[in-house]
mmCIF file of N, CA, C and O in Angstrom:
data_model
loop_
_atom_site.group_PDB
_atom_site.id
_atom_site.type_symbol
_atom_site.label_atom_id
_atom_site.label_comp_id
_atom_site.label_asym_id
_atom_site.label_seq_id
_atom_site.Cartn_x
_atom_site.Cartn_y
_atom_site.Cartn_z
ATOM 1 N N VAL A 130 -15.005 -0.103 -16.796
ATOM 2 C CA VAL A 130 -16.202 -0.925 -16.685
ATOM 3 C C VAL A 130 -17.263 -0.124 -15.939
ATOM 4 O O VAL A 130 -16.953 0.806 -15.211
ATOM 5 N N GLU A 131 -18.506 -0.520 -16.125
ATOM 6 C CA GLU A 131 -19.602 0.203 -15.495
ATOM 7 C C GLU A 131 -19.965 -0.404 -14.146
ATOM 8 O O GLU A 131 -20.372 -1.555 -14.060
ATOM 9 N N GLY A 132 -19.803 0.382 -13.103
ATOM 10 C CA GLY A 132 -20.274 0.040 -11.771
ATOM 11 C C GLY A 132 -19.666 -1.215 -11.160
ATOM 12 O O GLY A 132 -18.834 -1.894 -11.749
ATOM 13 N N THR A 133 -20.107 -1.484 -9.930
ATOM 14 C CA THR A 133 -19.589 -2.640 -9.206
ATOM 15 C C THR A 133 -20.012 -3.958 -9.857
ATOM 16 O O THR A 133 -19.276 -4.935 -9.804
ATOM 17 N N LYS A 134 -21.166 -3.967 -10.504
ATOM 18 C CA LYS A 134 -21.621 -5.185 -11.189
ATOM 19 C C LYS A 134 -20.681 -5.522 -12.350
ATOM 20 O O LYS A 134 -20.255 -6.668 -12.502
ATOM 21 N N GLY A 135 -20.336 -4.526 -13.159
ATOM 22 C CA GLY A 135 -19.419 -4.738 -14.275
ATOM 23 C C GLY A 135 -18.036 -5.144 -13.797
ATOM 24 O O GLY A 135 -17.396 -6.012 -14.392
ATOM 25 N N LEU A 136 -17.574 -4.543 -12.701
ATOM 26 C CA LEU A 136 -16.276 -4.894 -12.142
ATOM 27 C C LEU A 136 -16.276 -6.337 -11.635
ATOM 28 O O LEU A 136 -15.342 -7.095 -11.897
ATOM 29 N N ALA A 137 -17.334 -6.727 -10.956
ATOM 30 C CA ALA A 137 -17.448 -8.101 -10.445
ATOM 31 C C ALA A 137 -17.445 -9.112 -11.591
ATOM 32 O O ALA A 137 -16.784 -10.149 -11.503
ATOM 33 N N GLN A 138 -18.165 -8.807 -12.649
ATOM 34 C CA GLN A 138 -18.202 -9.711 -13.803
ATOM 35 C C GLN A 138 -16.826 -9.827 -14.444
ATOM 36 O O GLN A 138 -16.399 -10.921 -14.825
ATOM 37 N N LEU A 139 -16.124 -8.700 -14.570
ATOM 38 C CA LEU A 139 -14.811 -8.692 -15.204
ATOM 39 C C LEU A 139 -13.803 -9.540 -14.439
ATOM 40 O O LEU A 139 -13.054 -10.313 -15.034
ATOM 41 N N ILE A 140 -13.773 -9.410 -13.119
ATOM 42 C CA ILE A 140 -12.755 -10.134 -12.352
ATOM 43 C C ILE A 140 -13.263 -11.455 -11.785
ATOM 44 O O ILE A 140 -12.502 -12.197 -11.177
ATOM 45 N N GLY A 141 -14.535 -11.742 -11.993
ATOM 46 C CA GLY A 141 -15.074 -13.042 -11.613
ATOM 47 C C GLY A 141 -15.291 -13.239 -10.132
ATOM 48 O O GLY A 141 -14.908 -14.271 -9.576
ATOM 49 N N CYS A 142 -15.885 -12.254 -9.491
ATOM 50 C CA CYS A 142 -16.201 -12.425 -8.076
ATOM 51 C C CYS A 142 -17.602 -11.884 -7.794
ATOM 52 O O CYS A 142 -18.238 -11.289 -8.654
ATOM 53 N N ASP A 143 -18.060 -12.091 -6.594
ATOM 54 C CA ASP A 143 -19.374 -11.656 -6.178
ATOM 55 C C ASP A 143 -19.412 -10.131 -6.043
ATOM 56 O O ASP A 143 -18.503 -9.526 -5.471
ATOM 57 N N GLU A 144 -20.451 -9.510 -6.569
ATOM 58 C CA GLU A 144 -20.561 -8.051 -6.495
ATOM 59 C C GLU A 144 -20.572 -7.560 -5.051
ATOM 60 O O GLU A 144 -20.000 -6.508 -4.743
ATOM 61 N N GLN A 145 -21.194 -8.303 -4.157
ATOM 62 C CA GLN A 145 -21.254 -7.886 -2.751
ATOM 63 C C GLN A 145 -19.859 -7.792 -2.142
ATOM 64 O O GLN A 145 -19.584 -6.903 -1.334
ATOM 65 N N ASN A 146 -18.964 -8.671 -2.569
ATOM 66 C CA ASN A 146 -17.582 -8.614 -2.090
ATOM 67 C C ASN A 146 -16.913 -7.311 -2.528
ATOM 68 O O ASN A 146 -16.186 -6.684 -1.758
ATOM 69 N N ILE A 147 -17.155 -6.891 -3.771
ATOM 70 C CA ILE A 147 -16.616 -5.617 -4.284
ATOM 71 C C ILE A 147 -17.165 -4.455 -3.451
ATOM 72 O O ILE A 147 -16.416 -3.580 -3.024
ATOM 73 N N ILE A 148 -18.465 -4.458 -3.218
ATOM 74 C CA ILE A 148 -19.109 -3.377 -2.462
ATOM 75 C C ILE A 148 -18.530 -3.290 -1.054
ATOM 76 O O ILE A 148 -18.192 -2.203 -0.564
ATOM 77 N N GLU A 149 -18.386 -4.429 -0.388
ATOM 78 C CA GLU A 149 -17.844 -4.441 0.979
ATOM 79 C C GLU A 149 -16.382 -3.996 1.001
ATOM 80 O O GLU A 149 -15.976 -3.231 1.880
ATOM 81 N N THR A 150 -15.605 -4.454 0.027
ATOM 82 C CA THR A 150 -14.189 -4.082 -0.030
ATOM 83 C C THR A 150 -14.024 -2.586 -0.260
ATOM 84 O O THR A 150 -13.208 -1.936 0.404
ATOM 85 N N LEU A 151 -14.791 -2.031 -1.188
ATOM 86 C CA LEU A 151 -14.715 -0.585 -1.432
ATOM 87 C C LEU A 151 -15.206 0.203 -0.221
ATOM 88 O O LEU A 151 -14.659 1.262 0.100
ATOM 89 N N GLY A 152 -16.207 -0.304 0.464
ATOM 90 C CA GLY A 152 -16.676 0.337 1.695
ATOM 91 C C GLY A 152 -15.593 0.349 2.767
ATOM 92 O O GLY A 152 -15.379 1.361 3.452
ATOM 93 N N ASP A 153 -14.893 -0.772 2.912
ATOM 94 C CA ASP A 153 -13.774 -0.852 3.860
ATOM 95 C C ASP A 153 -12.674 0.128 3.483
ATOM 96 O O ASP A 153 -12.074 0.776 4.346
ATOM 97 N N TYR A 154 -12.408 0.254 2.174
ATOM 98 C CA TYR A 154 -11.376 1.179 1.692
ATOM 99 C C TYR A 154 -11.744 2.623 2.046
ATOM 100 O O TYR A 154 -10.913 3.377 2.552
ATOM 101 N N VAL A 155 -12.996 2.999 1.803
ATOM 102 C CA VAL A 155 -13.448 4.363 2.107
ATOM 103 C C VAL A 155 -13.315 4.640 3.603
ATOM 104 O O VAL A 155 -12.856 5.705 4.018
ATOM 105 N N SER A 156 -13.693 3.671 4.418
ATOM 106 C CA SER A 156 -13.586 3.826 5.870
ATOM 107 C C SER A 156 -12.132 4.016 6.289
ATOM 108 O O SER A 156 -11.821 4.899 7.096
ATOM 109 N N ALA A 157 -11.227 3.203 5.746
ATOM 110 C CA ALA A 157 -9.803 3.323 6.064
ATOM 111 C C ALA A 157 -9.248 4.658 5.574
ATOM 112 O O ALA A 157 -8.467 5.313 6.278
ATOM 113 N N LEU A 158 -9.661 5.079 4.372
ATOM 114 C CA LEU A 158 -9.220 6.362 3.828
ATOM 115 C C LEU A 158 -9.651 7.503 4.748
ATOM 116 O O LEU A 158 -8.856 8.386 5.069
ATOM 117 N N ASP A 159 -10.896 7.469 5.197
ATOM 118 C CA ASP A 159 -11.400 8.529 6.084
ATOM 119 C C ASP A 159 -10.643 8.569 7.407
ATOM 120 O O ASP A 159 -10.430 9.632 7.973
ATOM 121 N N GLN A 160 -10.223 7.390 7.897
ATOM 122 C CA GLN A 160 -9.478 7.309 9.151
ATOM 123 C C GLN A 160 -7.972 7.462 8.941
ATOM 124 O O GLN A 160 -7.212 7.542 9.898
ATOM 125 N N ARG A 161 -7.556 7.440 7.662
ATOM 126 C CA ARG A 161 -6.141 7.515 7.273
ATOM 127 C C ARG A 161 -5.325 6.361 7.849
ATOM 128 O O ARG A 161 -4.142 6.481 8.107
ATOM 129 N N PHE A 162 -5.996 5.216 8.038
ATOM 130 C CA PHE A 162 -5.328 4.010 8.539
ATOM 131 C C PHE A 162 -6.198 2.796 8.268
ATOM 132 O O PHE A 162 -7.401 2.812 8.520
ATOM 133 N N CYS A 163 -5.579 1.728 7.748
ATOM 134 C CA CYS A 163 -6.284 0.470 7.536
ATOM 135 C C CYS A 163 -5.840 -0.512 8.613
ATOM 136 O O CYS A 163 -4.667 -0.908 8.656
ATOM 137 N N ALA A 164 -6.748 -0.892 9.483
ATOM 138 C CA ALA A 164 -6.428 -1.812 10.576
ATOM 139 C C ALA A 164 -6.054 -3.200 10.060
ATOM 140 O O ALA A 164 -5.283 -3.912 10.702
ATOM 141 N N LYS A 165 -6.568 -3.600 8.902
ATOM 142 C CA LYS A 165 -6.270 -4.924 8.348
ATOM 143 C C LYS A 165 -4.846 -5.029 7.811
ATOM 144 O O LYS A 165 -4.211 -6.066 7.927
ATOM 145 N N THR A 166 -4.359 -3.952 7.177
ATOM 146 C CA THR A 166 -3.065 -4.008 6.486
ATOM 147 C C THR A 166 -2.002 -3.076 7.053
ATOM 148 O O THR A 166 -0.834 -3.201 6.716
ATOM 149 N N GLY A 167 -2.407 -2.106 7.856
ATOM 150 C CA GLY A 167 -1.474 -1.109 8.365
ATOM 151 C C GLY A 167 -1.210 0.010 7.366
ATOM 152 O O GLY A 167 -0.404 0.899 7.602
ATOM 153 N N LYS A 168 -1.911 -0.008 6.244
ATOM 154 C CA LYS A 168 -1.732 0.985 5.185
ATOM 155 C C LYS A 168 -2.104 2.377 5.697
ATOM 156 O O LYS A 168 -3.105 2.548 6.387
ATOM 157 N N VAL A 169 -1.272 3.372 5.346
ATOM 158 C CA VAL A 169 -1.544 4.751 5.741
ATOM 159 C C VAL A 169 -1.573 5.704 4.543
ATOM 160 O O VAL A 169 -1.812 6.889 4.704
ATOM 161 N N VAL A 170 -1.315 5.193 3.344
ATOM 162 C CA VAL A 170 -1.324 6.012 2.129
ATOM 163 C C VAL A 170 -2.468 5.544 1.244
ATOM 164 O O VAL A 170 -2.575 4.360 0.919
ATOM 165 N N PHE A 171 -3.314 6.474 0.861
ATOM 166 C CA PHE A 171 -4.483 6.173 0.031
ATOM 167 C C PHE A 171 -4.496 7.145 -1.135
ATOM 168 O O PHE A 171 -5.017 8.253 -1.026
ATOM 169 N N PRO A 172 -3.897 6.752 -2.272
ATOM 170 C CA PRO A 172 -3.712 7.686 -3.383
ATOM 171 C C PRO A 172 -4.968 8.072 -4.141
ATOM 172 O O PRO A 172 -4.965 9.045 -4.865
ATOM 173 N N ALA A 173 -6.036 7.334 -3.986
ATOM 174 C CA ALA A 173 -7.246 7.644 -4.742
ATOM 175 C C ALA A 173 -8.474 7.330 -3.901
ATOM 176 O O ALA A 173 -8.473 6.419 -3.093
ATOM 177 N N ARG A 174 -9.511 8.111 -4.115
ATOM 178 C CA ARG A 174 -10.767 7.848 -3.427
ATOM 179 C C ARG A 174 -11.656 7.027 -4.356
ATOM 180 O O ARG A 174 -11.917 7.410 -5.479
ATOM 181 N N MET A 175 -12.081 5.867 -3.878
ATOM 182 C CA MET A 175 -13.010 5.007 -4.612
ATOM 183 C C MET A 175 -14.166 4.700 -3.684
ATOM 184 O O MET A 175 -14.002 4.674 -2.473
ATOM 185 N N SER A 176 -15.318 4.455 -4.266
ATOM 186 C CA SER A 176 -16.511 4.223 -3.475
ATOM 187 C C SER A 176 -17.395 3.193 -4.161
ATOM 188 O O SER A 176 -17.394 3.087 -5.389
ATOM 189 N N PRO A 177 -18.176 2.453 -3.381
ATOM 190 C CA PRO A 177 -19.108 1.507 -3.989
ATOM 191 C C PRO A 177 -20.150 2.187 -4.874
ATOM 192 O O PRO A 177 -20.779 1.551 -5.705
ATOM 193 N N THR A 178 -20.321 3.494 -4.699
ATOM 194 C CA THR A 178 -21.311 4.218 -5.499
ATOM 195 C C THR A 178 -20.735 4.793 -6.790
ATOM 196 O O THR A 178 -21.470 5.393 -7.568
ATOM 197 N N ASP A 179 -19.438 4.615 -7.040
ATOM 198 C CA ASP A 179 -18.840 5.083 -8.296
ATOM 199 C C ASP A 179 -19.522 4.389 -9.469
ATOM 200 O O ASP A 179 -19.831 3.203 -9.409
ATOM 201 N N SER A 180 -19.739 5.131 -10.545
ATOM 202 C CA SER A 180 -20.445 4.557 -11.689
ATOM 203 C C SER A 180 -19.510 3.902 -12.702
ATOM 204 O O SER A 180 -19.947 3.065 -13.483
ATOM 205 N N ASN A 181 -18.240 4.276 -12.706
ATOM 206 C CA ASN A 181 -17.283 3.704 -13.652
ATOM 207 C C ASN A 181 -15.954 3.439 -12.959
ATOM 208 O O ASN A 181 -15.537 4.187 -12.073
ATOM 209 N N PHE A 182 -15.287 2.374 -13.397
ATOM 210 C CA PHE A 182 -13.968 2.025 -12.877
ATOM 211 C C PHE A 182 -13.023 1.810 -14.051
ATOM 212 O O PHE A 182 -13.394 1.196 -15.042
ATOM 213 N N VAL A 183 -11.810 2.312 -13.926
ATOM 214 C CA VAL A 183 -10.768 2.044 -14.905
ATOM 215 C C VAL A 183 -9.960 0.880 -14.350
ATOM 216 O O VAL A 183 -9.478 0.924 -13.224
ATOM 217 N N VAL A 184 -9.829 -0.179 -15.130
ATOM 218 C CA VAL A 184 -9.201 -1.414 -14.656
ATOM 219 C C VAL A 184 -7.957 -1.700 -15.473
ATOM 220 O O VAL A 184 -7.957 -1.556 -16.692
ATOM 221 N N ALA A 185 -6.889 -2.111 -14.797
ATOM 222 C CA ALA A 185 -5.652 -2.503 -15.478
ATOM 223 C C ALA A 185 -5.148 -3.801 -14.869
ATOM 224 O O ALA A 185 -5.281 -4.019 -13.668
ATOM 225 N N ARG A 186 -4.578 -4.650 -15.684
ATOM 226 C CA ARG A 186 -3.968 -5.893 -15.203
ATOM 227 C C ARG A 186 -2.481 -5.631 -14.994
ATOM 228 O O ARG A 186 -1.796 -5.155 -15.889
ATOM 229 N N ILE A 187 -1.997 -5.945 -13.810
ATOM 230 C CA ILE A 187 -0.586 -5.779 -13.479
ATOM 231 C C ILE A 187 0.043 -7.161 -13.401
ATOM 232 O O ILE A 187 -0.435 -8.028 -12.683
ATOM 233 N N THR A 188 1.114 -7.350 -14.142
ATOM 234 C CA THR A 188 1.821 -8.629 -14.135
ATOM 235 C C THR A 188 3.105 -8.465 -13.333
ATOM 236 O O THR A 188 3.938 -7.624 -13.673
ATOM 237 N N PRO A 189 3.267 -9.222 -12.250
ATOM 238 C CA PRO A 189 4.489 -9.101 -11.443
ATOM 239 C C PRO A 189 5.736 -9.435 -12.261
ATOM 240 O O PRO A 189 5.712 -10.298 -13.129
ATOM 241 N N CYS A 190 6.792 -8.721 -11.975
ATOM 242 C CA CYS A 190 8.083 -8.994 -12.604
ATOM 243 C C CYS A 190 9.167 -8.588 -11.617
ATOM 244 O O CYS A 190 8.882 -8.099 -10.533
ATOM 245 N N ILE A 191 10.398 -8.748 -11.984
ATOM 246 C CA ILE A 191 11.513 -8.477 -11.084
ATOM 247 C C ILE A 191 11.526 -7.027 -10.604
ATOM 248 O O ILE A 191 11.997 -6.726 -9.519
ATOM 249 N N HIS A 192 10.981 -6.119 -11.379
ATOM 250 C CA HIS A 192 10.929 -4.713 -10.989
ATOM 251 C C HIS A 192 10.312 -4.553 -9.605
ATOM 252 O O HIS A 192 10.756 -3.727 -8.810
ATOM 253 N N TYR A 193 9.318 -5.347 -9.289
ATOM 254 C CA TYR A 193 8.633 -5.224 -8.014
ATOM 255 C C TYR A 193 9.414 -5.863 -6.868
ATOM 256 O O TYR A 193 8.997 -5.815 -5.729
ATOM 257 N N CYS A 194 10.551 -6.457 -7.151
ATOM 258 C CA CYS A 194 11.386 -7.090 -6.126
ATOM 259 C C CYS A 194 12.560 -6.201 -5.739
ATOM 260 O O CYS A 194 13.432 -6.612 -5.001
ATOM 261 N N MET A 195 12.607 -4.994 -6.277
ATOM 262 C CA MET A 195 13.709 -4.091 -5.980
ATOM 263 C C MET A 195 13.584 -3.591 -4.545
ATOM 264 O O MET A 195 12.559 -3.719 -3.905
ATOM 265 N N GLY A 196 14.640 -2.993 -4.064
ATOM 266 C CA GLY A 196 14.593 -2.389 -2.745
ATOM 267 C C GLY A 196 15.273 -3.239 -1.707
ATOM 268 O O GLY A 196 16.055 -4.126 -2.009
ATOM 269 N N GLY A 197 14.973 -2.965 -0.478
ATOM 270 C CA GLY A 197 15.538 -3.732 0.595
ATOM 271 C C GLY A 197 16.117 -2.882 1.706
ATOM 272 O O GLY A 197 16.402 -3.387 2.782
ATOM 273 N N LEU A 198 16.319 -1.590 1.466
ATOM 274 C CA LEU A 198 16.806 -0.732 2.534
ATOM 275 C C LEU A 198 15.683 -0.473 3.532
ATOM 276 O O LEU A 198 14.565 -0.151 3.145
ATOM 277 N N GLN A 199 15.996 -0.622 4.782
ATOM 278 C CA GLN A 199 15.013 -0.292 5.804
ATOM 279 C C GLN A 199 15.226 1.153 6.199
ATOM 280 O O GLN A 199 16.367 1.611 6.334
ATOM 281 N N ILE A 200 14.120 1.889 6.361
ATOM 282 C CA ILE A 200 14.220 3.302 6.698
ATOM 283 C C ILE A 200 13.340 3.625 7.891
ATOM 284 O O ILE A 200 12.377 2.920 8.190
ATOM 285 N N SER A 201 13.675 4.713 8.555
ATOM 286 C CA SER A 201 12.856 5.221 9.656
ATOM 287 C C SER A 201 11.705 6.044 9.086
ATOM 288 O O SER A 201 11.642 6.281 7.874
ATOM 289 N N SER A 202 10.831 6.516 9.940
ATOM 290 C CA SER A 202 9.722 7.354 9.481
ATOM 291 C C SER A 202 10.206 8.692 8.941
ATOM 292 O O SER A 202 9.457 9.412 8.294
ATOM 293 N N CYS A 203 11.482 9.026 9.180
ATOM 294 C CA CYS A 203 12.084 10.258 8.663
ATOM 295 C C CYS A 203 12.989 9.993 7.461
ATOM 296 O O CYS A 203 13.790 10.833 7.082
ATOM 297 N N ALA A 204 12.884 8.776 6.863
ATOM 298 C CA ALA A 204 13.629 8.364 5.668
ATOM 299 C C ALA A 204 15.109 8.115 5.932
ATOM 300 O O ALA A 204 15.899 8.006 5.003
ATOM 301 N N GLU A 205 15.502 7.983 7.193
ATOM 302 C CA GLU A 205 16.891 7.676 7.530
ATOM 303 C C GLU A 205 17.139 6.180 7.304
ATOM 304 O O GLU A 205 16.355 5.352 7.747
ATOM 305 N N VAL A 206 18.220 5.844 6.605
ATOM 306 C CA VAL A 206 18.544 4.436 6.366
ATOM 307 C C VAL A 206 18.949 3.796 7.695
ATOM 308 O O VAL A 206 19.710 4.378 8.473
ATOM 309 N N LEU A 207 18.430 2.595 7.923
ATOM 310 C CA LEU A 207 18.709 1.876 9.167
ATOM 311 C C LEU A 207 19.573 0.655 8.886
ATOM 312 O O LEU A 207 19.507 0.063 7.816
ATOM 313 N N ARG A 208 20.378 0.279 9.853
ATOM 314 C CA ARG A 208 21.168 -0.955 9.770
ATOM 315 C C ARG A 208 21.033 -1.693 11.083
ATOM 316 O O ARG A 208 20.639 -1.121 12.100
ATOM 317 N N GLN A 209 21.390 -2.977 11.052
ATOM 318 C CA GLN A 209 21.339 -3.760 12.279
ATOM 319 C C GLN A 209 22.417 -3.239 13.217
ATOM 320 O O GLN A 209 23.567 -3.043 12.816
ATOM 321 N N SER A 210 22.049 -3.006 14.463
ATOM 322 C CA SER A 210 23.020 -2.509 15.437
ATOM 323 C C SER A 210 24.100 -3.542 15.689
ATOM 324 O O SER A 210 23.836 -4.739 15.712
ATOM 325 N N ARG A 211 25.303 -3.071 15.872
ATOM 326 C CA ARG A 211 26.418 -3.985 16.150
ATOM 327 C C ARG A 211 26.352 -4.519 17.574
ATOM 328 O O ARG A 211 26.750 -5.626 17.854
ATOM 329 N N ALA A 212 25.854 -3.699 18.464
ATOM 330 C CA ALA A 212 25.748 -4.113 19.868
ATOM 331 C C ALA A 212 24.295 -4.016 20.297
ATOM 332 O O ALA A 212 23.507 -3.271 19.737
ATOM 333 N N GLY A 213 23.935 -4.789 21.272
ATOM 334 C CA GLY A 213 22.577 -4.702 21.791
ATOM 335 C C GLY A 213 21.720 -5.867 21.368
ATOM 336 O O GLY A 213 22.201 -6.881 20.882
ATOM 337 N N ALA A 214 20.444 -5.685 21.552
ATOM 338 C CA ALA A 214 19.478 -6.761 21.316
ATOM 339 C C ALA A 214 19.378 -7.110 19.838
ATOM 340 O O ALA A 214 19.520 -6.257 18.967
ATOM 341 N N MET A 215 19.120 -8.372 19.573
ATOM 342 C CA MET A 215 18.954 -8.838 18.196
ATOM 343 C C MET A 215 17.747 -8.145 17.572
ATOM 344 O O MET A 215 16.714 -7.982 18.215
ATOM 345 N N GLY A 216 17.871 -7.751 16.317
ATOM 346 C CA GLY A 216 16.779 -7.090 15.622
ATOM 347 C C GLY A 216 16.737 -5.592 15.829
ATOM 348 O O GLY A 216 15.943 -4.891 15.235
ATOM 349 N N ARG A 217 17.601 -5.086 16.668
ATOM 350 C CA ARG A 217 17.636 -3.650 16.926
ATOM 351 C C ARG A 217 18.325 -2.930 15.769
ATOM 352 O O ARG A 217 19.290 -3.433 15.198
ATOM 353 N N ARG A 218 17.836 -1.772 15.388
ATOM 354 C CA ARG A 218 18.363 -1.017 14.259
ATOM 355 C C ARG A 218 18.934 0.320 14.723
ATOM 356 O O ARG A 218 18.464 0.908 15.685
ATOM 357 N N SER A 219 19.943 0.786 13.993
ATOM 358 C CA SER A 219 20.484 2.121 14.243
ATOM 359 C C SER A 219 20.563 2.866 12.915
ATOM 360 O O SER A 219 20.583 2.261 11.847
ATOM 361 N N LYS A 220 20.632 4.184 12.998
ATOM 362 C CA LYS A 220 20.660 5.021 11.798
ATOM 363 C C LYS A 220 22.055 5.020 11.173
ATOM 364 O O LYS A 220 23.055 4.975 11.871
ATOM 365 N N VAL A 221 22.093 5.064 9.838
ATOM 366 C CA VAL A 221 23.347 5.297 9.124
ATOM 367 C C VAL A 221 23.453 6.812 8.991
ATOM 368 O O VAL A 221 22.620 7.438 8.320
ATOM 369 N N ARG A 222 24.440 7.395 9.618
ATOM 370 C CA ARG A 222 24.561 8.849 9.710
ATOM 371 C C ARG A 222 24.547 9.526 8.343
ATOM 372 O O ARG A 222 25.289 9.134 7.440
ATOM 373 N N ARG A 223 23.680 10.495 8.185
ATOM 374 C CA ARG A 223 23.551 11.335 6.980
ATOM 375 C C ARG A 223 23.189 10.576 5.714
ATOM 376 O O ARG A 223 23.458 11.038 4.614
ATOM 377 N N LEU A 224 22.557 9.390 5.857
ATOM 378 C CA LEU A 224 22.142 8.638 4.670
ATOM 379 C C LEU A 224 20.614 8.487 4.694
ATOM 380 O O LEU A 224 20.055 7.934 5.635
ATOM 381 N N PHE A 225 19.976 9.011 3.670
ATOM 382 C CA PHE A 225 18.528 8.982 3.556
ATOM 383 C C PHE A 225 18.128 8.218 2.289
ATOM 384 O O PHE A 225 18.903 8.160 1.337
ATOM 385 N N ALA A 226 16.939 7.651 2.294
ATOM 386 C CA ALA A 226 16.481 6.890 1.136
ATOM 387 C C ALA A 226 14.983 7.069 0.960
ATOM 388 O O ALA A 226 14.263 7.312 1.919
ATOM 389 N N ALA A 227 14.539 6.914 -0.293
ATOM 390 C CA ALA A 227 13.110 6.981 -0.605
ATOM 391 C C ALA A 227 12.873 6.245 -1.925
ATOM 392 O O ALA A 227 13.807 5.985 -2.679
ATOM 393 N N GLY A 228 11.648 5.905 -2.174
ATOM 394 C CA GLY A 228 11.289 5.295 -3.457
ATOM 395 C C GLY A 228 11.633 3.822 -3.530
ATOM 396 O O GLY A 228 11.579 3.099 -2.548
ATOM 397 N N GLU A 229 11.996 3.387 -4.729
ATOM 398 C CA GLU A 229 12.183 1.964 -5.004
ATOM 399 C C GLU A 229 13.257 1.299 -4.165
ATOM 400 O O GLU A 229 13.151 0.125 -3.841
ATOM 401 N N CYS A 230 14.306 2.011 -3.795
ATOM 402 C CA CYS A 230 15.381 1.372 -3.043
ATOM 403 C C CYS A 230 14.934 0.958 -1.643
ATOM 404 O O CYS A 230 15.580 0.161 -0.988
ATOM 405 N N THR A 231 13.792 1.466 -1.203
ATOM 406 C CA THR A 231 13.293 1.095 0.121
ATOM 407 C C THR A 231 12.329 -0.080 0.056
ATOM 408 O O THR A 231 11.885 -0.553 1.095
ATOM 409 N N GLY A 232 12.018 -0.529 -1.138
ATOM 410 C CA GLY A 232 11.150 -1.698 -1.300
ATOM 411 C C GLY A 232 9.740 -1.372 -0.977
ATOM 412 O O GLY A 232 8.890 -2.092 -0.712
#
């Protein structure tokens, strides 16, 4: 679609909302952190000044419900500790995970 106006018309929202959202995204991307969501990965740069947007409709399905392993920042699989405070996690020795299995 062409520009923020075309995108707003396509998804049925106010163009100013699109502009503000893309501005927030650019700011978070530049800081490499989104304070609203905690997001730290930004796979694409988008801007309110972009002239064209490629739009796709994603329909949720069971595929997006996969995963469930909790991992550390080093991809080590975590489990609930047997002893200690509730909610505390410990590493599963020599077991690492990435991708869909981590949810």
